[in-house]
Coordinates of C-alpha atoms in Angstrom, one line a residue:
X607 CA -8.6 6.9 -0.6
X608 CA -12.0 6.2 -1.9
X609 CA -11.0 5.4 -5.4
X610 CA -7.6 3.5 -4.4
X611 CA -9.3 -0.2 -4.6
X612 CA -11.7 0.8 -7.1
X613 CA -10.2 -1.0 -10.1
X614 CA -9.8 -4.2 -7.5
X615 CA -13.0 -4.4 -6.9
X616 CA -14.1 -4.8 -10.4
X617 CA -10.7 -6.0 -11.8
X618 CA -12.8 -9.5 -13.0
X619 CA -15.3 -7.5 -14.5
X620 CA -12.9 -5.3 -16.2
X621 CA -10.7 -8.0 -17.4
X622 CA -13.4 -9.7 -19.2
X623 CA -14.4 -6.7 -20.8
X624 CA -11.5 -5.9 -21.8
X625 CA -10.4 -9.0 -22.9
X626 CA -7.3 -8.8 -20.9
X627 CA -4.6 -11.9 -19.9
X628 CA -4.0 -11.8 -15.9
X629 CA -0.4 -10.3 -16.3
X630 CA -2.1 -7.0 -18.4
X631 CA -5.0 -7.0 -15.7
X632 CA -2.5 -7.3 -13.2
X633 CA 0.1 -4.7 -14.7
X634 CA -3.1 -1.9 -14.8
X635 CA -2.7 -2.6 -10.8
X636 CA 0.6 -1.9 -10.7
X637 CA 0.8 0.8 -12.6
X638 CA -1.4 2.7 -10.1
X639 CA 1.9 1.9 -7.8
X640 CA 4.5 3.6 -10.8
X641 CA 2.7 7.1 -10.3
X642 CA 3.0 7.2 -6.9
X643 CA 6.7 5.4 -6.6
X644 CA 7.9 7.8 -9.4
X645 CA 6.8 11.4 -7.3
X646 CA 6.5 10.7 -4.2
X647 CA 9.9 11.4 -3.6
X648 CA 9.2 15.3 -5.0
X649 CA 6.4 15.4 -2.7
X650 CA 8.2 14.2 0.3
X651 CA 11.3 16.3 -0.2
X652 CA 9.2 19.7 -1.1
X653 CA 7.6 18.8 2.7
X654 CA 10.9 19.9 3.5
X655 CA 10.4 23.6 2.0
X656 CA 7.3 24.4 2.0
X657 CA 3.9 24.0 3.7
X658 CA 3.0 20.7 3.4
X659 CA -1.0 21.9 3.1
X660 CA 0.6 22.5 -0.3
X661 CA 1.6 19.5 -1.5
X662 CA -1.5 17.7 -0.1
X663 CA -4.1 20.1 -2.0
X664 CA -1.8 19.0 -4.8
X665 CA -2.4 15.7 -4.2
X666 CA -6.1 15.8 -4.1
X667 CA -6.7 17.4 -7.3
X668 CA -4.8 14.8 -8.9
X669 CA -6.1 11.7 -7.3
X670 CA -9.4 13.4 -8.0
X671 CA -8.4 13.5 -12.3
X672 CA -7.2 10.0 -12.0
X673 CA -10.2 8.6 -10.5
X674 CA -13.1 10.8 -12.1
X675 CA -11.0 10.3 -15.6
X676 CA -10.7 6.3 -15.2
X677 CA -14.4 6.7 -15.1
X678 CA -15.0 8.9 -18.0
X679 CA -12.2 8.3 -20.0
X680 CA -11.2 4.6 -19.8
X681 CA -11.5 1.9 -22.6
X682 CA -8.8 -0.4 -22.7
X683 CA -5.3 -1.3 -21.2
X684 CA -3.7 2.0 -22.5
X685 CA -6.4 4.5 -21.7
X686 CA -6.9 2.9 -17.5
X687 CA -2.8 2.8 -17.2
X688 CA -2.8 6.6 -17.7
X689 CA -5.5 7.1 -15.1
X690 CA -4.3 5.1 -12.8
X691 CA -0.4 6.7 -13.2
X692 CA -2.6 9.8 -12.3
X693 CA -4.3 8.5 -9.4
X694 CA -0.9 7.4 -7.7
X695 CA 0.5 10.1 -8.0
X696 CA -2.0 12.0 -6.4
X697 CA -1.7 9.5 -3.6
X698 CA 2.0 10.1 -3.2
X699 CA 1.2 13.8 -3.0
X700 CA -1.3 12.9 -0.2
X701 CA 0.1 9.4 2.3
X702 CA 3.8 10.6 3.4
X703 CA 2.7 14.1 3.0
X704 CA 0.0 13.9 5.4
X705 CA 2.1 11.6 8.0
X706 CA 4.7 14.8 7.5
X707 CA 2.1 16.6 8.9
X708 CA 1.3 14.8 12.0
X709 CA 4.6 13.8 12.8
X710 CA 5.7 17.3 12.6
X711 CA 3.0 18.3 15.7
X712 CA 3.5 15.4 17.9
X713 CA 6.4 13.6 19.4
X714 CA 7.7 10.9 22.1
X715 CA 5.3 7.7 22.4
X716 CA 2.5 9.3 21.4
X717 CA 3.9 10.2 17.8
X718 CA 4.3 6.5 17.6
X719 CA 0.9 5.5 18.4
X720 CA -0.5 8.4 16.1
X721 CA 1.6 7.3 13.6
X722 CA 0.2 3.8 13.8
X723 CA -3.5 5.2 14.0
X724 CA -2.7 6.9 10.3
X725 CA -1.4 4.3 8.8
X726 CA -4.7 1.7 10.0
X727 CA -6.7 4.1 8.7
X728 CA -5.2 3.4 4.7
X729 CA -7.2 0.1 5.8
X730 CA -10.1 1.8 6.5
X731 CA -9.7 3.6 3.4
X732 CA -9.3 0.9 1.3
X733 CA -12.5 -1.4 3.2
X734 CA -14.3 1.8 2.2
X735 CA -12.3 1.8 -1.6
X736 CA -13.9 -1.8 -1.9
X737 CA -17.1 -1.4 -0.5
X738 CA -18.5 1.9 -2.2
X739 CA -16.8 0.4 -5.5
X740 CA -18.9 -3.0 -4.9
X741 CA -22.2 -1.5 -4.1
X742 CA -21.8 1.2 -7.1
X743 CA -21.2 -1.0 -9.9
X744 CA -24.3 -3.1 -10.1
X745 CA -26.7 0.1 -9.4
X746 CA -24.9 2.3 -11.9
X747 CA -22.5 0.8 -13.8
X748 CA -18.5 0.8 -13.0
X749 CA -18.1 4.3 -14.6
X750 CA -20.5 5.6 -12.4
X751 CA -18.2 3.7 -9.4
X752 CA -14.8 5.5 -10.4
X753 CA -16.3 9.1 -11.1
X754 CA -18.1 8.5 -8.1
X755 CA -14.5 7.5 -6.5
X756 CA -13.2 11.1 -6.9
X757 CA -15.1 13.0 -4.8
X758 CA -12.9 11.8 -2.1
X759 CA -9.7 13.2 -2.3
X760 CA -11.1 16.6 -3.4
X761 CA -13.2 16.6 0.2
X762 CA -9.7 15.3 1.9
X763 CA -7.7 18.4 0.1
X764 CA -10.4 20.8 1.8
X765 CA -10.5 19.2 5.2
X766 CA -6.4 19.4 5.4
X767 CA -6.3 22.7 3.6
X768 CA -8.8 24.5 5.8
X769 CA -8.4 22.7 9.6
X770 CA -4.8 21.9 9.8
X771 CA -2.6 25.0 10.5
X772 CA -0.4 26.3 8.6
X773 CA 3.7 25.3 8.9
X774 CA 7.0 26.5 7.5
X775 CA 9.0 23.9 5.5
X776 CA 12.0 22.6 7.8
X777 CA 14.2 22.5 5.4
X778 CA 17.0 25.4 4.7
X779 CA 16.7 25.2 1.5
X780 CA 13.1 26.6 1.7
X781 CA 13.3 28.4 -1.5
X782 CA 15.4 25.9 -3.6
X783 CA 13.8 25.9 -7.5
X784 CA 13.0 22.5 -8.7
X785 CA 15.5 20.6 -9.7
X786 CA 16.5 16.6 -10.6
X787 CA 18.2 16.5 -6.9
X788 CA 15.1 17.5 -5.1
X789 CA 13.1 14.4 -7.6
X790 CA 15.9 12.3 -6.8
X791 CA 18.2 13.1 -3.5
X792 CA 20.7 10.5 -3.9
X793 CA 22.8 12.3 -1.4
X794 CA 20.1 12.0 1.5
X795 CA 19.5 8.7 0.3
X796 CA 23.1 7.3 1.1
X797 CA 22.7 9.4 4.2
X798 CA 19.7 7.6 5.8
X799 CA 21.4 4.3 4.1
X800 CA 23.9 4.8 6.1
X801 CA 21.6 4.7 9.2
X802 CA 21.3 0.5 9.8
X803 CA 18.0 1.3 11.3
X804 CA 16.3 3.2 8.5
X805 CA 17.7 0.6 6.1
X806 CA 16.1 -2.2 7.5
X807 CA 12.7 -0.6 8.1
X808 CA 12.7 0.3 4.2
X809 CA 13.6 -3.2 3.3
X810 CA 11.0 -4.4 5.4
X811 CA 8.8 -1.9 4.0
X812 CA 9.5 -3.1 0.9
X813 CA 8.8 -6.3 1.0
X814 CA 5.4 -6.1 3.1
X815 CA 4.1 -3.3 0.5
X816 CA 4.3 -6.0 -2.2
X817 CA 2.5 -8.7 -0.1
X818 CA 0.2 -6.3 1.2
X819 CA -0.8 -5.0 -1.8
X820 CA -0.6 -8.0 -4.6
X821 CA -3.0 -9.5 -2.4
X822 CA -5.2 -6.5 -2.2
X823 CA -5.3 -6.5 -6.0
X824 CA -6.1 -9.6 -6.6
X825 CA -8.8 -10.7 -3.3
X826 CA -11.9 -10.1 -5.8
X827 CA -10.6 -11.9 -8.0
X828 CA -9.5 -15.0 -5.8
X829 CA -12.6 -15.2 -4.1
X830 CA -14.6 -15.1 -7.9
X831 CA -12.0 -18.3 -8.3
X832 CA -12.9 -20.2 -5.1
X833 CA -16.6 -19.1 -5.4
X834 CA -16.3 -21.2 -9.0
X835 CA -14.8 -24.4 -7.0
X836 CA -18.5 -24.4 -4.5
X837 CA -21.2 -24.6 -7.3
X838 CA -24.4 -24.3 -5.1
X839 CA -22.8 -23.4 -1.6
X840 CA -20.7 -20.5 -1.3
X841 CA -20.0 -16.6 -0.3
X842 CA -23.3 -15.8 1.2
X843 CA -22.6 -12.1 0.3
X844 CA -21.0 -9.8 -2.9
X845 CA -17.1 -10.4 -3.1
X846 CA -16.1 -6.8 -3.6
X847 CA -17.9 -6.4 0.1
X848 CA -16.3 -9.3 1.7
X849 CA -12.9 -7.7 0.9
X850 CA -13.9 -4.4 2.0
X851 CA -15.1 -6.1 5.7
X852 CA -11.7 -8.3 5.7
X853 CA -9.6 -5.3 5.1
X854 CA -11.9 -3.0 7.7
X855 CA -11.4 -6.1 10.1
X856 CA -7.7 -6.3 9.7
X857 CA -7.2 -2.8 10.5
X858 CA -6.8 -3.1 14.7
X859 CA -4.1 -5.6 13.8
X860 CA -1.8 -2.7 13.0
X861 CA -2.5 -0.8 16.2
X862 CA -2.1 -4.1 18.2
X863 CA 0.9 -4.6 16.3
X864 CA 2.2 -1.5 17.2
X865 CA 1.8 -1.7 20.8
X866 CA 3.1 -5.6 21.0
X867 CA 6.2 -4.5 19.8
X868 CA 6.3 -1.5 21.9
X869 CA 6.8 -4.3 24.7
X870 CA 8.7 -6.6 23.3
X871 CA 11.0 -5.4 20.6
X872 CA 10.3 -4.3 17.1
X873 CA 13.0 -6.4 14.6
X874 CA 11.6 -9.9 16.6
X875 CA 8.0 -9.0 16.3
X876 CA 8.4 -7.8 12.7
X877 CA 10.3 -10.8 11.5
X878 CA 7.6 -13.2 13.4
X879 CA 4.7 -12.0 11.6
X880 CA 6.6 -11.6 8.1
X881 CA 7.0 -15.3 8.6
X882 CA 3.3 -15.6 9.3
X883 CA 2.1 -13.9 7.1
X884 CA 3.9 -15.2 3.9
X885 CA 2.6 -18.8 5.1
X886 CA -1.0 -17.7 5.8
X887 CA -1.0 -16.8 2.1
X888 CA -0.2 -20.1 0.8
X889 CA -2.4 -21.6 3.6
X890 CA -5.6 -19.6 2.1
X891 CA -4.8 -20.5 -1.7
X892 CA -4.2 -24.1 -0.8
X893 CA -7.6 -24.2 0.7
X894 CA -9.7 -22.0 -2.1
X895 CA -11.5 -25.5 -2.9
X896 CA -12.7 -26.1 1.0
X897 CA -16.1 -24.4 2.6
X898 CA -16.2 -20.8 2.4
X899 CA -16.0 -20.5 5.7
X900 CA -12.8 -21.5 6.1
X901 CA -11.6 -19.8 2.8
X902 CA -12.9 -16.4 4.7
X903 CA -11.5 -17.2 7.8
X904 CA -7.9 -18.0 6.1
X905 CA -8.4 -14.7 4.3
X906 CA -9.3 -13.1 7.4
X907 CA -6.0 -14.2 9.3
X908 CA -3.9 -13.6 6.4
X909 CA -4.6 -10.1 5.8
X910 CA -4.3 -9.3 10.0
X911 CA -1.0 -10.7 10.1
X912 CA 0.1 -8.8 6.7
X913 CA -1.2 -5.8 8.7
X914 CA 0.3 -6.6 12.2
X915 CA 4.0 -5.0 11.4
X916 CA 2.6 -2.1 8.8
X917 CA 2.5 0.7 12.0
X918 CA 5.7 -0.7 13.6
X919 CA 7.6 -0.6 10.0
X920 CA 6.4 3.3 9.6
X921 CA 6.9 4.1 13.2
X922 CA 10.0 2.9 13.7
X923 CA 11.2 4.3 10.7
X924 CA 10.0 8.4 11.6
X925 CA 11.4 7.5 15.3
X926 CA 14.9 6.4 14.1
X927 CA 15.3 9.0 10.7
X928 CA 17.6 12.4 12.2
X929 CA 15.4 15.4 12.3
X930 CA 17.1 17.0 9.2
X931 CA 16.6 14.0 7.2
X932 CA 12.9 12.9 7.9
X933 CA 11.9 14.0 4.6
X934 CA 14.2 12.5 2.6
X935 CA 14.4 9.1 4.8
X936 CA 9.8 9.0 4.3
X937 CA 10.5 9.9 0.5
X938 CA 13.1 7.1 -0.1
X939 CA 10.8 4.9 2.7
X940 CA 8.0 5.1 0.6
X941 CA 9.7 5.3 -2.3
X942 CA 11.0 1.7 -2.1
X943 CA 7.6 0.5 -0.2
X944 CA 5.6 1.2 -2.8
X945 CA 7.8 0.2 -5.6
X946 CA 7.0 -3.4 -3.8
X947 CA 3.7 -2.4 -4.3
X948 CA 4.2 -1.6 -7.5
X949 CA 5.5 -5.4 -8.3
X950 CA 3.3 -6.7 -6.0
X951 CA -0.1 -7.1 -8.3
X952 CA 2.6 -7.6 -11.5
X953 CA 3.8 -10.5 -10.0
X954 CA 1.1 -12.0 -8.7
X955 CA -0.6 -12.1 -12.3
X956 CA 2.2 -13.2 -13.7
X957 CA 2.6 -16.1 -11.5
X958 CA -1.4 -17.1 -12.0
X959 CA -0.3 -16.9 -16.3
X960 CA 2.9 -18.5 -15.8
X961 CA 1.1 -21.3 -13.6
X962 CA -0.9 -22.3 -15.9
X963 CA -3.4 -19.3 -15.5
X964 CA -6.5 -18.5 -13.4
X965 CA -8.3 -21.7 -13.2
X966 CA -6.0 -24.2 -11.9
X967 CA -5.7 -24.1 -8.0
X968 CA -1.8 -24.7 -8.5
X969 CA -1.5 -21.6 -9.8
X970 CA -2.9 -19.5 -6.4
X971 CA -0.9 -21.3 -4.8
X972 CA 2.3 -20.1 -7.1
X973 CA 0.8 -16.7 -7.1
X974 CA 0.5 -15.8 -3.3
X975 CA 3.8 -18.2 -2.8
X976 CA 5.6 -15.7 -5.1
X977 CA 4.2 -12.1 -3.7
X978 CA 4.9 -13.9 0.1
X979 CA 8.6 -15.0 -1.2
X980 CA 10.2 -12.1 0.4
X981 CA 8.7 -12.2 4.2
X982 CA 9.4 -15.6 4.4
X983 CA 13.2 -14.9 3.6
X984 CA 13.3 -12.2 5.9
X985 CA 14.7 -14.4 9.0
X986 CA 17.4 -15.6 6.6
X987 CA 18.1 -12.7 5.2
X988 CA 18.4 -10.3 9.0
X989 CA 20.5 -13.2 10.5
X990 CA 23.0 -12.8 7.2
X991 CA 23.4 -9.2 7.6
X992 CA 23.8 -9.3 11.0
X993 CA 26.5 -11.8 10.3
X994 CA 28.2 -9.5 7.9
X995 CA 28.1 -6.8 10.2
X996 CA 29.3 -8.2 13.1
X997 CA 32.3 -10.3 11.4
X998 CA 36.1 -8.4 12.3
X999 CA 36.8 -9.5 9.1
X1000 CA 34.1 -8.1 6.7

């Protein structure tokens, strides 16, 4: 994951240089989010067939062109779009593929608490994304930060490839040929639809990916606005390593998360923290202008409680998908996750532009309101499909 927050980090930089508007900045983001949405549904459904060792190796090679050829390659909008298509879909090859394979060896409570270890650790990797990436650029120059970037997934496809054993796909269909079904398996789909439980962790999924990662995107650039608003006293310390320390930070909160609603119920610990977390946003962009203390600190409890349901969404989606459809229900899972994360930097920057644009405080406020938007709904919208459900008459 070492280049996957790369182009955060140095998303002011690059905008400048670039001469981009917030929405193309923004859509360069989101674009990273298009490769991976538009294959990770192959990758997840050849888990199925083949040995998923495979599909990771895959993976890493492609992350590896991505990130290496962002560095070497990109110049403008057009040229970075393409390497980061490139470096998401490496990424799909590598996230759901890789939980495939330690779901696969483990089961009962402890697959849920490994399940909520890997996905923490995609916050580790993206502290680490943030921090290498901030430290890189001023020594060498931001080329030297994304070819640097790519070493990463290369040494992840050799660790998996050489100390994980090798498996069997699952699937029956083990020696199926490519086709549009196995891109796109609308039957599955309506099958783990059809499963209440794996529809609501996927809409959840949905809408925390977009939170989660629109604020990701744009944290650099947020604190580079608030630093602005304290001429003389602010961020003791480079931005690009304050976000990689409040992401590292925020990473127990999924673990936590995970065991809290162990105890005391998934859907009313999810729907408590979706809340939370869409008005800790607001919270943190209302108070850019205040000491930058407190900016931190609102930064700090925002991105914890945007982390707090990520392990329960992902574990109690691989608990409640049937055996036979655990591919396809991860694929569609992560299909639709991402796809919010996808919108989520999109929408952000187009919020800040249609706002007014980056330097009025209004607009953060818009911006995070607008990527928060669906967690806050969440209560309304459980309680009116519940509703619908339960009515006799429709």
């Amino acid at each position: 994951m070492l280049g996957f927050s790369t182009y955060a980090a140095l998303l002011p930089e690059l905008r400048d240089l670039w001469g981009m508007s917030n929405a193309q900045a923004g859509v360069i983001g989101g674009i990273f989010f298009a490769g991976y949405v538009g294959t990770v549904s192959l990758w997840t459904s050849l888990t199925d067939r083949i040995d998923g060792r495979y599909v990771y190796a895959a993976g890493g090679l492609l992350a590896t062109l991505g990130g290496s050829g962002f560095g070497v390659f990109a110049n403008g909008f057009w040229s970075a779009a393409v390497c980061q298509l490139l470096l998401g879909a490496g990424m799909a090859a590598t996230y759901m593929p890789g939980l495939r394979l330690l779901s696969d060896r483990m089961s009962g409570p402890a697959q849920s608490r490994a399940v909520s270890f890997y996905t923490s650790f995609f916050g580790i990797g993206t502290a680490l994304s943030l921090a290498i990436a901030g430290f890189a650029a001023p020594a060498f120059g931001w080329r030297w930060a994304f070819i640097g970037s790519g070493a990463g997934p290369l040494v992840s496809a050799l660790l998996v490839w050489f100390f994980i054993s090798p498996s069997k796909g699952s699937g029956s269909g083990e020696r199926q040929k490519l086709s549009f079904a196995l891109l796109f398996p609308f039957h599955a789909w309506k099958k783990v639809l059809s499963n209440r439980a794996c529809a609501g962790y996927t809409l959840g999924y949905t809408v925390h990916c977009l939170e989660l990662f629109g604020s990701r995107a744009w944290m650099v650039a947020f604190m580079a606005f608030a630093a602005g608003l304290h001429a003389g006293d602010s961020f003791p310390w480079r931005l690009a390593a304050i976000a990689a320390v409040i992401n590292l930070a925020a990473v127990p909160a999924s673990i936590l998360g995970n065991e809290a609603a162990l105890r005391i119920g998934r859907r009313p610990w999810i729907l408590f923290i979706m809340v939370g977390s869409g008005t800790a946003g607001i919270l943190a962009a209302l108070g850019a202008s205040w000491h930058w203390a407190i900016v931190l600190a609102l930064l700090m409890t925002h991105a914890m409680l945007v982390m707090a349901d990520s392990g329960t969404l992902t574990a109690g989606l691989v608990g409640a998908a049937p055996p036979e459809l655990k591919g396809a229900a991860m694929g569609l899972y992560s299909l639709l996750g991402f796809g919010g994360g996808m919108l989520g930097p999109m929408v952000f920057g187009a919020a800040l532009d249609a706002a007014g644009g980056a330097s009025r405080p209004a607009a953060w406020v818009a911006a995070y309101a607008a990527i928060g938007f669906g967690c806050l709904a969440a209560p309304l919208v459980v309680r009116f499909f519940s509703r619908s459900v339960e009515s006799p008459r429709g």
